[in-house]
XYZ file of C-alpha atoms in Angstrom:
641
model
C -8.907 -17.807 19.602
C -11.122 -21.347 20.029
C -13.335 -19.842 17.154
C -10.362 -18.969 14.712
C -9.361 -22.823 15.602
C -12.462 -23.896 14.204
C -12.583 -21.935 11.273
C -8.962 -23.070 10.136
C -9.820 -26.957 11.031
C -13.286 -26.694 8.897
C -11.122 -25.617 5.942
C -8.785 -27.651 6.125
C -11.148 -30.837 6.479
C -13.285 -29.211 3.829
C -10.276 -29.438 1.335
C -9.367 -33.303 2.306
C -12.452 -34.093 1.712
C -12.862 -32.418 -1.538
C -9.610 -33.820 -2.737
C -10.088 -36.699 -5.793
C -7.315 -39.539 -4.837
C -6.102 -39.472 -8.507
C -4.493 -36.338 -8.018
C -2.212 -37.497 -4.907
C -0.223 -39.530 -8.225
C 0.113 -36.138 -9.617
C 2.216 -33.435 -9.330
C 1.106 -29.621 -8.996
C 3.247 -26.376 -9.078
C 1.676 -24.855 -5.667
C -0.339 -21.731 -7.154
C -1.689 -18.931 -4.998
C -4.768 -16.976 -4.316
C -5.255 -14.256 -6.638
C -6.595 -11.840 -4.050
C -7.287 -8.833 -5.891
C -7.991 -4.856 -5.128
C -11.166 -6.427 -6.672
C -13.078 -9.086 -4.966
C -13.957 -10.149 -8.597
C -9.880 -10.551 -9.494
C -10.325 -8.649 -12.901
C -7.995 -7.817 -15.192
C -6.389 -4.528 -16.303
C -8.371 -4.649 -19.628
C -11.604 -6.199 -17.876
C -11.954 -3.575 -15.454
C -13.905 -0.792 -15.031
C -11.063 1.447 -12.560
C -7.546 2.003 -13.547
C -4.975 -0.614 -12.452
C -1.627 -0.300 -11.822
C 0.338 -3.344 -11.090
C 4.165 -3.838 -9.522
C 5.437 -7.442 -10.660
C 8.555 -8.762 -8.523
C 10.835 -7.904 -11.406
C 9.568 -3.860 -11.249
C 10.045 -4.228 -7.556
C 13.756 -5.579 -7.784
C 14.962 -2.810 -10.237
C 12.920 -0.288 -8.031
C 15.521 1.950 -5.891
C 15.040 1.929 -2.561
C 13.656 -1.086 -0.044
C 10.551 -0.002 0.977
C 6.921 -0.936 -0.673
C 6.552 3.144 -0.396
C 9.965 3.296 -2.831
C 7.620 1.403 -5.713
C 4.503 3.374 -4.586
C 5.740 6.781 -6.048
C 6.346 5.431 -9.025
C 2.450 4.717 -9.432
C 0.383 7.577 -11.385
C -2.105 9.368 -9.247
C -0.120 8.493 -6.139
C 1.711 10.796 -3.626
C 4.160 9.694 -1.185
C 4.208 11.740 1.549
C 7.763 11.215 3.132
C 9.123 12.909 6.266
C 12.602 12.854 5.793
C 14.433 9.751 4.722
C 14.915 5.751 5.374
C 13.630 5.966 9.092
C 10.910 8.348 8.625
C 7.103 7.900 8.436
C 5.694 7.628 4.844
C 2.116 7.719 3.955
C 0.278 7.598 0.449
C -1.836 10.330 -0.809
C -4.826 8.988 -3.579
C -6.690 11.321 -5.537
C -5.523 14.362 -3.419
C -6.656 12.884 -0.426
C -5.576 12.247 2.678
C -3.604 8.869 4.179
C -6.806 7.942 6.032
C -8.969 7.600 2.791
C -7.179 4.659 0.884
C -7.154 1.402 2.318
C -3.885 -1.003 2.735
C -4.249 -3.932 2.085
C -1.338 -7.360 2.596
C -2.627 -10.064 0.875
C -6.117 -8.855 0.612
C -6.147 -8.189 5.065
C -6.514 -4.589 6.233
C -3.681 -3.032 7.768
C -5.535 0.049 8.496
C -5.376 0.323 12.246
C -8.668 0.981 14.276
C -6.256 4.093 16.207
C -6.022 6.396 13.245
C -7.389 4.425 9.656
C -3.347 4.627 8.346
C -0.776 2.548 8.058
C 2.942 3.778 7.806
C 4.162 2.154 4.403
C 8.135 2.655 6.009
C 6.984 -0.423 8.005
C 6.612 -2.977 5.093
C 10.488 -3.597 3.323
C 9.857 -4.832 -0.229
C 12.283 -7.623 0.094
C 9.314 -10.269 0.036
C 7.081 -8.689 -1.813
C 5.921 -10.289 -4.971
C 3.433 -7.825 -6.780
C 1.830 -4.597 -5.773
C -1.732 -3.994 -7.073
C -2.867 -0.113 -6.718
C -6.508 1.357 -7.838
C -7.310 4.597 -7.271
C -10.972 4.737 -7.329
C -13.674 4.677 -4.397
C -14.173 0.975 -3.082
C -15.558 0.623 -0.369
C -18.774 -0.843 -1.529
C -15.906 -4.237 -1.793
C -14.055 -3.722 1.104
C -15.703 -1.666 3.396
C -14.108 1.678 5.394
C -11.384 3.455 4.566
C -11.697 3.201 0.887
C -12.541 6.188 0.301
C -10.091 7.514 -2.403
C -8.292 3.938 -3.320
C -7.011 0.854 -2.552
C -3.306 -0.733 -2.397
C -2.747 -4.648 -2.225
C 0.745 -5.827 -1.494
C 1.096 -9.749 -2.204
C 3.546 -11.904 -0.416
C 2.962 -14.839 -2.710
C 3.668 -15.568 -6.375
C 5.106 -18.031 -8.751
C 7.662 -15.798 -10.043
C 10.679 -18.003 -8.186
C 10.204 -20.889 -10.192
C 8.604 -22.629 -7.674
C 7.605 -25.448 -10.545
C 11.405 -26.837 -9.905
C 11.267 -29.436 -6.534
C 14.067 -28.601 -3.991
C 15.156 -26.275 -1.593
C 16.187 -22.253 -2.717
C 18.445 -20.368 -0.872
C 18.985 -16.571 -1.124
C 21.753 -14.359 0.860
C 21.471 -10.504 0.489
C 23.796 -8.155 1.903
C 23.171 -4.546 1.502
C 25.934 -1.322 2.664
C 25.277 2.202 1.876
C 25.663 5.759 3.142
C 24.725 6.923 6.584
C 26.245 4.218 7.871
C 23.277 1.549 6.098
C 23.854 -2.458 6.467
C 21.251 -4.816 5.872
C 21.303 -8.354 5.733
C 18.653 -10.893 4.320
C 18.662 -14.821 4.310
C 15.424 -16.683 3.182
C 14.885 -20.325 2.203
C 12.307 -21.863 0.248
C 11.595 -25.488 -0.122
C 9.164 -26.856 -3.122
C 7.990 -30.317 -3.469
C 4.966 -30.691 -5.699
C 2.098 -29.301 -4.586
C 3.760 -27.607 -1.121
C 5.513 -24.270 -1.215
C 7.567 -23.097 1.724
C 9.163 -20.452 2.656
C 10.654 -18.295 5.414
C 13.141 -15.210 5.538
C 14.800 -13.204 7.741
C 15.537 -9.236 7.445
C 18.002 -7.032 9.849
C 18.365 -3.558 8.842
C 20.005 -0.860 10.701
C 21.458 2.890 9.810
C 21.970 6.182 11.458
C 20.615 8.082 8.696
C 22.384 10.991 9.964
C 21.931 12.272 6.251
C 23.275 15.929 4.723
C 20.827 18.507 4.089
C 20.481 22.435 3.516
C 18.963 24.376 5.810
C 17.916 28.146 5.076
C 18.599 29.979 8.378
C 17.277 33.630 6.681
C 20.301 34.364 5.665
C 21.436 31.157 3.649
C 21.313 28.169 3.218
C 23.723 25.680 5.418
C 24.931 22.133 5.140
C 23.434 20.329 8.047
C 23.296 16.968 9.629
C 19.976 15.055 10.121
C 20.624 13.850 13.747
C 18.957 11.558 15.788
C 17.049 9.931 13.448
C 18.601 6.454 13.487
C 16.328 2.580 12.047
C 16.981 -0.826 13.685
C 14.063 -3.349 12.275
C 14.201 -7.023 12.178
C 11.843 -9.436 9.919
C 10.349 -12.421 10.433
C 8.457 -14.490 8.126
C 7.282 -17.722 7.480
C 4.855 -18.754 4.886
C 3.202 -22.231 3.021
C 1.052 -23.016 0.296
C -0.475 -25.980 -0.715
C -2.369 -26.395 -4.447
C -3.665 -28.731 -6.053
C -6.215 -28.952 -8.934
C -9.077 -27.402 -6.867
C -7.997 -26.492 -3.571
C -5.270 -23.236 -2.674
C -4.144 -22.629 0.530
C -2.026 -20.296 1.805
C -0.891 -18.586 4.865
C 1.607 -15.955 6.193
C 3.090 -15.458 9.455
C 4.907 -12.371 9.570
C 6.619 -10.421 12.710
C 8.545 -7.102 12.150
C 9.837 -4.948 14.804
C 11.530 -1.476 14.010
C 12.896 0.897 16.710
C 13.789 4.428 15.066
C 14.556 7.903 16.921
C 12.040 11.184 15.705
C 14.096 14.364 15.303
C 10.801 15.883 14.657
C 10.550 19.358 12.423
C 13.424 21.034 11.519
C 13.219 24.914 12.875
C 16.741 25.382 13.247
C 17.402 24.577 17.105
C 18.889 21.154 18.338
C 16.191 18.278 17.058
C 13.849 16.407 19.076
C 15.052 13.012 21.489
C 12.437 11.040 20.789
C 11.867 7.321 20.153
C 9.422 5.053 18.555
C 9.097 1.409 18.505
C 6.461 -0.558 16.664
C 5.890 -4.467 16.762
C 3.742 -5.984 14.393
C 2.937 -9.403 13.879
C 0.463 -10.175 11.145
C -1.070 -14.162 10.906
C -3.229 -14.711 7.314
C -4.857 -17.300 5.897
C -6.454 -17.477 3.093
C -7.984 -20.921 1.301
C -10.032 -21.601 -2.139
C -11.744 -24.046 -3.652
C -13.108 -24.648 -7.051
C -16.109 -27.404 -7.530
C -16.292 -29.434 -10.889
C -18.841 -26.795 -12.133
C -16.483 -23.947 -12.063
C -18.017 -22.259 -8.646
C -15.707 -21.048 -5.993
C -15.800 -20.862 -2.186
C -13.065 -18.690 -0.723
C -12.488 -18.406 3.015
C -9.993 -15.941 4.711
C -8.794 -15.554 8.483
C -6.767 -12.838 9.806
C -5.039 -11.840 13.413
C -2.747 -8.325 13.786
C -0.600 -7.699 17.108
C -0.177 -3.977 16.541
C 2.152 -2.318 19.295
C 3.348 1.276 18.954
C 5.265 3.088 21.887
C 5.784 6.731 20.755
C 8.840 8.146 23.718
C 9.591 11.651 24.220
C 10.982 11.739 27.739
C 9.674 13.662 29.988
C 6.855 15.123 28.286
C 5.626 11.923 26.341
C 5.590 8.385 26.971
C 2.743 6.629 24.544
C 1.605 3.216 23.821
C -0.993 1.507 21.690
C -1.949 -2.189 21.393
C -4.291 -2.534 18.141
C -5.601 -5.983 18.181
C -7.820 -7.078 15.465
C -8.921 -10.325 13.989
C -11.068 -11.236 11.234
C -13.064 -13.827 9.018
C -14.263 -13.600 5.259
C -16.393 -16.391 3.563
C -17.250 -15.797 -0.110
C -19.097 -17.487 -3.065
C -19.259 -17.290 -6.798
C -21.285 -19.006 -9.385
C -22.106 -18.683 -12.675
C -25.336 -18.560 -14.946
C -25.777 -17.995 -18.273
C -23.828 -13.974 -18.778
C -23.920 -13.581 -15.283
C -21.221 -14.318 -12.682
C -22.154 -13.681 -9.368
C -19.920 -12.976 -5.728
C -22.068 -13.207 -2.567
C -20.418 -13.298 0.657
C -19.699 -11.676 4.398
C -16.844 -10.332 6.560
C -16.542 -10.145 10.111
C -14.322 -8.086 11.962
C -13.433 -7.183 15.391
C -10.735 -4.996 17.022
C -10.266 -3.394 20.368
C -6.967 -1.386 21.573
C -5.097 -0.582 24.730
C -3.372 2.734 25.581
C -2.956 5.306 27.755
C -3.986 7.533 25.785
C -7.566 6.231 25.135
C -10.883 5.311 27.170
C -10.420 1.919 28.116
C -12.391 -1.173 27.349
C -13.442 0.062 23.847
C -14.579 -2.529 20.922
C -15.656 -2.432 17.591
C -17.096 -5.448 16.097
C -18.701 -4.983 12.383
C -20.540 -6.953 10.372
C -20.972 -7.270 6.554
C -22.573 -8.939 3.739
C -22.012 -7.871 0.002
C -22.667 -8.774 -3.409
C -20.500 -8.250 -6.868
C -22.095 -8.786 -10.428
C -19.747 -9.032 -13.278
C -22.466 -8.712 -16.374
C -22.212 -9.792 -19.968
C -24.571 -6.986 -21.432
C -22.984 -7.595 -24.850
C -20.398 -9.043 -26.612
C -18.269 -6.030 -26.168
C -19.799 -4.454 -22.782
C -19.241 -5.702 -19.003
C -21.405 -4.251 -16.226
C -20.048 -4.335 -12.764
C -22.959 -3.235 -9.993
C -21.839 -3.907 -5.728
C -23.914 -3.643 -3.107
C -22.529 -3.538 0.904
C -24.167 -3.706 4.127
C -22.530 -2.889 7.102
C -22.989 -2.536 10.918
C -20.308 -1.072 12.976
C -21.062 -1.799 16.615
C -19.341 0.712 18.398
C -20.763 3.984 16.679
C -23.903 1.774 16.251
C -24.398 2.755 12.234
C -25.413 0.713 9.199
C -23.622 1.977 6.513
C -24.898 1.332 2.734
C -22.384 1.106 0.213
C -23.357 0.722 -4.018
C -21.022 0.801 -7.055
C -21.567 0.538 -10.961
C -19.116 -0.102 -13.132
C -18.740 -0.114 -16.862
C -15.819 -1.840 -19.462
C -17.018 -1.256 -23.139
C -14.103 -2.399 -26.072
C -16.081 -0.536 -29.080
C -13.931 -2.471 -31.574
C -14.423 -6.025 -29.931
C -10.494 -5.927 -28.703
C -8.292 -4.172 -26.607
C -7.198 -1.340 -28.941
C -9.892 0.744 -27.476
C -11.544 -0.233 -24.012
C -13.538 2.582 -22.196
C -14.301 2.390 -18.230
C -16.136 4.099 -16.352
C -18.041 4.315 -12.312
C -19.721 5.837 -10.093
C -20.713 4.915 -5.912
C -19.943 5.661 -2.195
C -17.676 5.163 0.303
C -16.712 6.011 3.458
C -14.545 5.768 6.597
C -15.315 4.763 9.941
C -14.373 7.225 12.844
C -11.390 6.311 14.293
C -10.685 5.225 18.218
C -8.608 8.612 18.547
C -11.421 10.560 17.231
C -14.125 8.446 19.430
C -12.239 7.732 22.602
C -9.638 10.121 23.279
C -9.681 10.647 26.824
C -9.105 14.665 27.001
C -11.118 15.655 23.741
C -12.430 12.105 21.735
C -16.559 12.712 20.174
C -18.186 9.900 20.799
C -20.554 11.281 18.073
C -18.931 11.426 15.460
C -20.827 10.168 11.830
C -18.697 8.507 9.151
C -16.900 10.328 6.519
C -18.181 9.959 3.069
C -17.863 10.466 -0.031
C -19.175 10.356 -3.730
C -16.962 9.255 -6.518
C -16.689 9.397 -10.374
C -14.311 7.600 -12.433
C -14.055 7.540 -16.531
C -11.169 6.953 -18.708
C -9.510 5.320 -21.769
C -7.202 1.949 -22.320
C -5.374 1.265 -25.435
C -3.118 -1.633 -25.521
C -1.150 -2.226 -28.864
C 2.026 -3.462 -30.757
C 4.045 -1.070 -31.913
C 8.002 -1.973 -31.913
C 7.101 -4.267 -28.980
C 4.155 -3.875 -26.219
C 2.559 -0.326 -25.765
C -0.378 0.655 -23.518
C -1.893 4.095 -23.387
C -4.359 5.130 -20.693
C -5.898 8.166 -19.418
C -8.865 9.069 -16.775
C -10.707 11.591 -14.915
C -11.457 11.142 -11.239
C -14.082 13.278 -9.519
C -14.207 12.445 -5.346
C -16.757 14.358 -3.454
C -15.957 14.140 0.291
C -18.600 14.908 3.232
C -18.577 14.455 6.935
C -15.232 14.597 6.943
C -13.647 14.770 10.656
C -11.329 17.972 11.493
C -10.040 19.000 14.966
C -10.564 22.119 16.492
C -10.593 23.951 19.690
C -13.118 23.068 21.755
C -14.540 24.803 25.032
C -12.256 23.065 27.004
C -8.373 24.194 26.668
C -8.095 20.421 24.448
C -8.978 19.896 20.722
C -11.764 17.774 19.577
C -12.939 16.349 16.320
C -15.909 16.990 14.468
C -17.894 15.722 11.664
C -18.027 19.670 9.437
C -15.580 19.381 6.714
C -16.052 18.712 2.664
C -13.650 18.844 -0.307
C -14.341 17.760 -3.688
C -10.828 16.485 -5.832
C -10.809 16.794 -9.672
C -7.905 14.365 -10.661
C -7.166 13.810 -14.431
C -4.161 11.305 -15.064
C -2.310 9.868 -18.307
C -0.143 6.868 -18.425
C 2.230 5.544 -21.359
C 4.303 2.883 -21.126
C 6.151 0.246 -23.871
C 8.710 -2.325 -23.921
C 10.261 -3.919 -26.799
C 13.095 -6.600 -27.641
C 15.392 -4.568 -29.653
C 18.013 -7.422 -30.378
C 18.114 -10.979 -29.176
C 19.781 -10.134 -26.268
C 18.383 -6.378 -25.484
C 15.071 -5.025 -24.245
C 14.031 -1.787 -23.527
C 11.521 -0.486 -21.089
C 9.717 3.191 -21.038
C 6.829 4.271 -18.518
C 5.924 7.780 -17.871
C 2.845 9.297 -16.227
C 1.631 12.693 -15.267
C -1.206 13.654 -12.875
C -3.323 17.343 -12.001
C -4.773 17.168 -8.941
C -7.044 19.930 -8.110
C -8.193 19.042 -4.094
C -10.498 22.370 -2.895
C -11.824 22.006 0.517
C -15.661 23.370 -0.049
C -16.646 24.400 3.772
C -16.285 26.261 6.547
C -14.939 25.865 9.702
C -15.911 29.189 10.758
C -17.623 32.252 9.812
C -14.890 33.760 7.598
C -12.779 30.728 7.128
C -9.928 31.731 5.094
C -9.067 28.107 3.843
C -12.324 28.096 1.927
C -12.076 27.343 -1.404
C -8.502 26.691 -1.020
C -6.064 23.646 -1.890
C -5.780 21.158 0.468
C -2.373 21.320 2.566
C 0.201 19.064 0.977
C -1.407 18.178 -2.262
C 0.695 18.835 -5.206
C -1.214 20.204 -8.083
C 1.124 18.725 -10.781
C 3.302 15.259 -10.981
C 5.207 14.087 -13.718
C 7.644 10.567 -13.582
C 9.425 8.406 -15.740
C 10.768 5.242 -15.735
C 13.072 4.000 -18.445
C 15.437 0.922 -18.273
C 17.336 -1.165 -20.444
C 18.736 -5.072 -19.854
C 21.523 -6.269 -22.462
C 22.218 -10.175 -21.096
C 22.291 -10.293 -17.511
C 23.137 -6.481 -17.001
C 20.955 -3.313 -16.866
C 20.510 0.270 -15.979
C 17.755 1.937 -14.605
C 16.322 5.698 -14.632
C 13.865 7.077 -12.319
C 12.937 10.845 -12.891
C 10.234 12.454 -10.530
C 8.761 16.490 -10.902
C 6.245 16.937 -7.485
C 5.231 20.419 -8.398
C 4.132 23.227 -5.952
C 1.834 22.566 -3.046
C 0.995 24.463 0.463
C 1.930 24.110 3.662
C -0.462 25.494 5.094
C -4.583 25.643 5.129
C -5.023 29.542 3.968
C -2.408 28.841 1.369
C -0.021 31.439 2.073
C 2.775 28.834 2.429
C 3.620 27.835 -1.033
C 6.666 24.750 -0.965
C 8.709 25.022 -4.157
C 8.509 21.837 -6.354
C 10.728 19.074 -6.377
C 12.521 17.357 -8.966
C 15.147 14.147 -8.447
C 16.373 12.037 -10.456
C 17.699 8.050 -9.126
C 19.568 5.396 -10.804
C 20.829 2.321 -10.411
C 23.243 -0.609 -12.420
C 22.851 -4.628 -11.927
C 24.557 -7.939 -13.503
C 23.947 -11.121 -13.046
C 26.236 -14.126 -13.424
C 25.501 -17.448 -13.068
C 28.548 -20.036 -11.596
C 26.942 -23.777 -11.804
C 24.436 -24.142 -9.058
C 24.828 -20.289 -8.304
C 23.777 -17.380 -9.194
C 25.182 -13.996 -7.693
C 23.817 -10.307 -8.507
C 25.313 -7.355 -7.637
C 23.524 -3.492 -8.028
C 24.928 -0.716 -7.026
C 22.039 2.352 -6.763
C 22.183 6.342 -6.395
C 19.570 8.533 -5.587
C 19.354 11.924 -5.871
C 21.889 12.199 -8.332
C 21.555 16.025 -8.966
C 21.786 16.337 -5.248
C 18.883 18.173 -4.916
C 17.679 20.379 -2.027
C 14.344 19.410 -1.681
C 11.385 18.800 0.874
C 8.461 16.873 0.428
C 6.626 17.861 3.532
C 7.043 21.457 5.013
C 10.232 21.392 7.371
C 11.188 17.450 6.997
C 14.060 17.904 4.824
C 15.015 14.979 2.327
C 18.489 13.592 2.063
C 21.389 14.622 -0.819
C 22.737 12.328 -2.629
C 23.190 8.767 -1.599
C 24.172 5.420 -2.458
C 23.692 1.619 -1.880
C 25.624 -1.542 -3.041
C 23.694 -4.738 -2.714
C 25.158 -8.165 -3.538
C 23.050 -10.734 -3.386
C 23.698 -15.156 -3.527
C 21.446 -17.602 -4.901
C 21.649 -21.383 -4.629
């Protein structure tokens, strides 16, 4: 804790003294760090991946109030949802699994060192201003877990108009079925060149939601019981900007208490409890010199506690705690900009569960390129070196990228890369007390990304993309039986996931007062696990459990004034349930909606929405025996002064 007090004093010193006194006569809207998926912050049409990007507008007319809820709309993203508002949701990249794409909340892992995953139902999308995903391989920028992709969720943005001086307030209130109330107030103060903010969020519902269950016969309307959400939100955030120094940290504590019912096999459900407390402390600061270098500095500190009750049989806890620092430098010469720059990390955890006293503490230093070859063609080459203390590895991590616009403009940009990642074994796998391998080897993998970006005008703004993904996957950990009457992971599985995607979207002012918007993407994701476990393993060859082979969603929404309606249409096709695929779930289709108007009274301004989901009132299941709610609805009214 003394050294983190260093760290933030030296920044802060280093940006007074930086600071020209002209500028203290001047005033600055207070901007924010543009901390990308991308440690070099490119663009859409610079890059070499595919990016998908969630402004705070998308995420407002987004049903739901979850950052998972704006996830599935992504292309070549699965949500993998156990039931409904209370339930643990997990993203699926590239037909992999949760473990393989790293979170990230305003460019800090939230990965935890117990399991590499991070339940998305955790984060509300209430202050969330964009979402960034790519799904390509990058851990060669970030390190583990990026195996199969990365998501970045930003608190900050100017999209408030935070240019205006004065203090914003905003009052949210939020009823719905199953017995659903939420409540939000936030304020946010602006003067010049200082931006803050802070918010509080209280949720609660039974979610004691209608289903059908099939009980060999037929199927029979059913309650989801014992399944109930309580979660409260605390956050409190600043930034300061001014013509070459950014600086801004996030303070944000959430606690969520929900009951498991567990899978659904036709007998009463499961009493069991979870509570999780999370308090996550960022900051991140940047300064630009006179020549157009910039130093970036970031420090980070997660309280992770998760109590998992199941009286008698179960009674659970984990205490992730993790800190970390990043320092970072770019520079230009001639065609050449160049990112040098280190991370340190460190994370131990208490349980019951686990061997006590265990550390990791890991060490990095990388380098990006972002090369001018041409006029028309960008290369992109990364190098990372990393030591990871406990499992005492070094861990070599390279990337080359490749953005080529044939006709000098964005009508026709081609991308395309190729490196390694990996993951780190997690402090389950290592240290469980009745089965953990302290030998395990990271998972790797080999990945292969090409595609196609057009970006037009055509009746308004169109964009057409399309890419192949190729992710070979070695090393990877699976548990089996051991010896002993426990399980125990080892380091003896490999898959390799073909994944070819297409994206359209386009928007267009029709009239004055009308605009249009249209997005639709479809994804075929062939995931074949290429070992065995066994002499005679009958999963050989087979599709990995849970990944759908075909996904097809729309989007379409139209604003006339201050009103608008909004259509969400998502096909999950077939996938198995089981390893052998014998199990073969029935795909999925739903359909949400929802209505909004704003009116504006003086120094006012009141919305109201009023959203339904499942309006076909599907029977559906996204994961084998969690069954997903009928239909549903939620009325949200929300205050502005």
């Amino acid at each position: 804790m003394r050294f983190t007090t260093i760290i933030l004093l030296s920044f802060l010193s280093f940006s007074a003294a930086n600071s020209q006194s002209d500028f203290d006569s001047l005033l600055f809207t207070a901007p924010v760090i543009n901390v990308s998926s991308s440690r070099l912050g490119l663009s859409k049409e610079d890059s070499f991946y595919p990016v998908q990007r969630f402004d705070r507008q998308e995420i407002i007319n987004t049903n739901g109030s979850r950052v998972s809820d704006v996830l599935q709309r992504a292309c070549n993203v699965f949500i993998k949802s156990y039931g409904g508002l209370s339930s643990l949701k997990t993203v699926s990249v590239n037909g992999m699994n949760a473990e393989h794409t790293l979170i990230l909340l305003n460019g800090t892992r939230l990965n935890t060192i117990q399991n590499s995953q991070f339940d998305l139902s955790l984060i509300s999308n209430e202050d969330i201003e964009s979402i960034e995903v790519i799904p390509s391989g990058s851990s060669s920028y970030f390190g583990s877990d990026a195996l199969s992709g990365v998501v970045n969720i930003s608190t900050f943005g100017n999209s408030d108009d935070a240019s205006a001086d004065g203090i914003r307030a905003v009052f949210t209130a939020r009823a719905g079925s199953y017995n659903y109330r939420n409540a939000i107030a936030s304020v946010k103060y602006n003067r010049g060149s200082h931006d803050f903010k802070t918010a509080f969020y209280f949720e609660k519902t039974d979610d004691d939601f209608d289903y059908y269950y099939f009980n060999g016969y037929r199927n029979i309307l059913k309650h989801r019981e014992n399944n109930s959400l309580e979660r409260i939100n605390i956050l409190v955030q600043y930034s300061y900007g001014c013509r070459n120094d950014v600086l801004n940290f996030m303070t944000l504590y959430s606690a969520v208490n929900r009951q498991i019912p567990g899978l659904e096999i036709g007998s009463a459900p499961m009493n069991a409890f979870q509570k999780d407390k999370i308090w996550n402390n960022i900051l991140n600061y940047e300064h630009t010199s006179r020549s157009g270098s910039v130093l970036r500095a970031s420090v980070n500190f997660q309280n992770y506690l998760m109590n998992y009750l199941s009286l008698p049989f179960d009674d659970s806890y984990y205490k992730n705690l993790t800190s970390g620092i990043s320092l970072s430098y770019q520079f230009k010469m001639a065609d050449i900009k160049y990112l040098a720059g280190a991370d340190l990390f460190t994370g131990s955890i208490q349980s019951n569960e686990l061997e006590e006293g265990r550390k990791r503490f890991s060490t990095a230093v990388y380098a990006n390129i972002d090369y001018a070859a041409a006029k028309n063609l960008r290369l992109y080459p990364s190098v990372r070196f990393e030591n990871i203390s406990d499992i005492g590895k070094n861990v070599v991590t390279a990337k080359l990228g490749l953005n080529y616009k044939p006709l000098g403009s964005d009508l026709l940009i081609l991308k395309a890369g190729t490196g390694n990642s990996y993951r780190a074994p997690t402090f389950n796998e290592l240290y469980w007390k009745t089965g953990g391998n302290r030998s395990l080897k990271p998972e790797t993998s080999f990945n292969i990304d090409a595609g196609v970006l057009s970006e037009f005008r055509v009746f308004g703004n169109a964009s057409v993309e399309i890419n192949y993904s190729r992710v070979r996957a070695d090393n990877k950990i699976v548990w089996r039986p051991s010896a002993s009457v426990y399980w125990t992971p080892v380091n003896i599985s490999s898959s390799t996931s073909d994944v070819i995607s297409a994206a359209i979207s386009h928007s267009s002012h029709v009239t004055r007062e009308t605009e249009i918007s249209f997005k639709a993407n479809y994804t075929h994701t062939a995931s074949i696990k290429t070992s065995s476990d066994f002499t005679g393993d009958p999963s050989l060859n087979k599709q990995l459990i849970f990944v759908p082979s075909d996904m097809f969603k729309i989007d379409a929404g139209i604003v006339y004034r201050k009103s608008g309606l909004n259509l969400f249409f998502s096909y999950t096709g077939s996938r198995y349930a089981d390893y052998e695929n014998t199990i073969k779930m029935k795909p999925a289709l739903t359909l949400d909606g929802n209505i909004f108007t704003n009116i504006n009274a003086g120094a006012f301004q009141f919305r109201a929405a009023f959203e339904i989901n499942n309006i076909t009132n599907s029977d559906y299941q996204i994961i084998y025996g969690y069954p997903m709610p009928l239909r549903n609805y939620k009325f949200t009214i929300t205050l502005t002064y």
